[in-house]
GROMACS .gro file of C-alpha atoms in nm:
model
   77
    1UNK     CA    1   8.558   9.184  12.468
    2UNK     CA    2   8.566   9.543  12.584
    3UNK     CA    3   8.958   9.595  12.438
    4UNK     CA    4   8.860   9.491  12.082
    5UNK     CA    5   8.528   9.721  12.067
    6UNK     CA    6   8.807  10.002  12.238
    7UNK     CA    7   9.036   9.925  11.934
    8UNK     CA    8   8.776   9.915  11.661
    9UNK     CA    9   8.687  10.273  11.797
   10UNK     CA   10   9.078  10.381  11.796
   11UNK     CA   11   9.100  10.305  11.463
   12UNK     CA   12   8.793  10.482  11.372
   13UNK     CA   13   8.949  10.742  11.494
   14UNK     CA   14   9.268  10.721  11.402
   15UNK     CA   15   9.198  10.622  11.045
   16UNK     CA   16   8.854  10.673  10.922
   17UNK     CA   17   8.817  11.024  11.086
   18UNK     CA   18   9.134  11.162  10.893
   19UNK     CA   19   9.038  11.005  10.590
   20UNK     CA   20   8.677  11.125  10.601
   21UNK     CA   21   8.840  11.495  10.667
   22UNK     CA   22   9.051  11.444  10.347
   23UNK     CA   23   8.757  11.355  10.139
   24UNK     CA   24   8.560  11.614  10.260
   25UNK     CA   25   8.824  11.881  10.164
   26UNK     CA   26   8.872  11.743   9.839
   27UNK     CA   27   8.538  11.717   9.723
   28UNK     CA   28   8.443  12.093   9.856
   29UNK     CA   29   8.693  12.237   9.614
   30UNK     CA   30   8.549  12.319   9.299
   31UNK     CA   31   8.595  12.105   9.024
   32UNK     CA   32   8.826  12.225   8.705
   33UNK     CA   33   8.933  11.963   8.490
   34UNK     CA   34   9.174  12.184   8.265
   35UNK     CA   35   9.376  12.281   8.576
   36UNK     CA   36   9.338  11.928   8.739
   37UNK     CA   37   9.476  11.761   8.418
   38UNK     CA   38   9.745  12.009   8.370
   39UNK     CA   39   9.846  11.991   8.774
   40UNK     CA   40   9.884  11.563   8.674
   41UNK     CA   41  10.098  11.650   8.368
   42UNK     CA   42  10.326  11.849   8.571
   43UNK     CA   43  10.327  11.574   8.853
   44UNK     CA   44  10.416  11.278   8.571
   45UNK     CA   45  10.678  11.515   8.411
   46UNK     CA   46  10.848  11.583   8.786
   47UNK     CA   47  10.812  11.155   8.843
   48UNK     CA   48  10.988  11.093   8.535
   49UNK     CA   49  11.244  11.357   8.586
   50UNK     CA   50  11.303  11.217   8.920
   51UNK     CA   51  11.365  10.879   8.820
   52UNK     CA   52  11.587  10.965   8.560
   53UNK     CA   53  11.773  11.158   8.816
   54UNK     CA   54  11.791  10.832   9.011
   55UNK     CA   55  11.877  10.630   8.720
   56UNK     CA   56  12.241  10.892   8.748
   57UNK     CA   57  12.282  10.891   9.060
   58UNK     CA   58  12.260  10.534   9.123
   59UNK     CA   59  12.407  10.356   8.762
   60UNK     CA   60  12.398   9.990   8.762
   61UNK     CA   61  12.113   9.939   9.049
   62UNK     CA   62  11.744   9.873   8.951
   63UNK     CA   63  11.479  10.087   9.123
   64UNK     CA   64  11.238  10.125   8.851
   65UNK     CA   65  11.006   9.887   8.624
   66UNK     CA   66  11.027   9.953   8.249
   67UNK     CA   67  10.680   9.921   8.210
   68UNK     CA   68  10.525  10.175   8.471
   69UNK     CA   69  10.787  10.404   8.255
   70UNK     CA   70  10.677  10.362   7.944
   71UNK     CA   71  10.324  10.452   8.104
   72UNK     CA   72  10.518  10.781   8.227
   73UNK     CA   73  10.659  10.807   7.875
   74UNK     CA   74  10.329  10.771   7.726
   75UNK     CA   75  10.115  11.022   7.953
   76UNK     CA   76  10.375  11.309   7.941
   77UNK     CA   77  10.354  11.260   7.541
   0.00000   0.00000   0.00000
């Protein structure tokens, strides 16, 4: 019974503590919603121009799903 209470405090550690760190860091920064939508603009546009790139690079093979790029399409418009 010891080993699983020793794992369940591993993970803890391994998982929650990061994660809690993480949160912590991004809630402490102050908020601005004009810069935060413009960063996610500029992160859609870079997606989509990645998987377009993709699309050359690999012609004939499916790695994408038309309807998370309309989405894409949609956003960026």
């Amino acid at each position: 019974m010891g080993a699983v209470s020793e794992g369940d405090d591993l993970i803890d550690v391994v998982v929650r503590l990061p994660r809690k760190a993480i949160e912590d860091t991004l809630l402490s920064m102050p908020p601005d919603a004009r810069d935060l939508s413009e960063r996610r603009l500029a992160e859609a546009r870079a997606v989509l121009v990645g998987r377009r790139r993709r699309a050359t690079h690999f012609n004939g093979v499916r790695f994408y799903d038309p309807s998370w790029d309309m989405i894409l399409e949609l956003y960026v418009a």
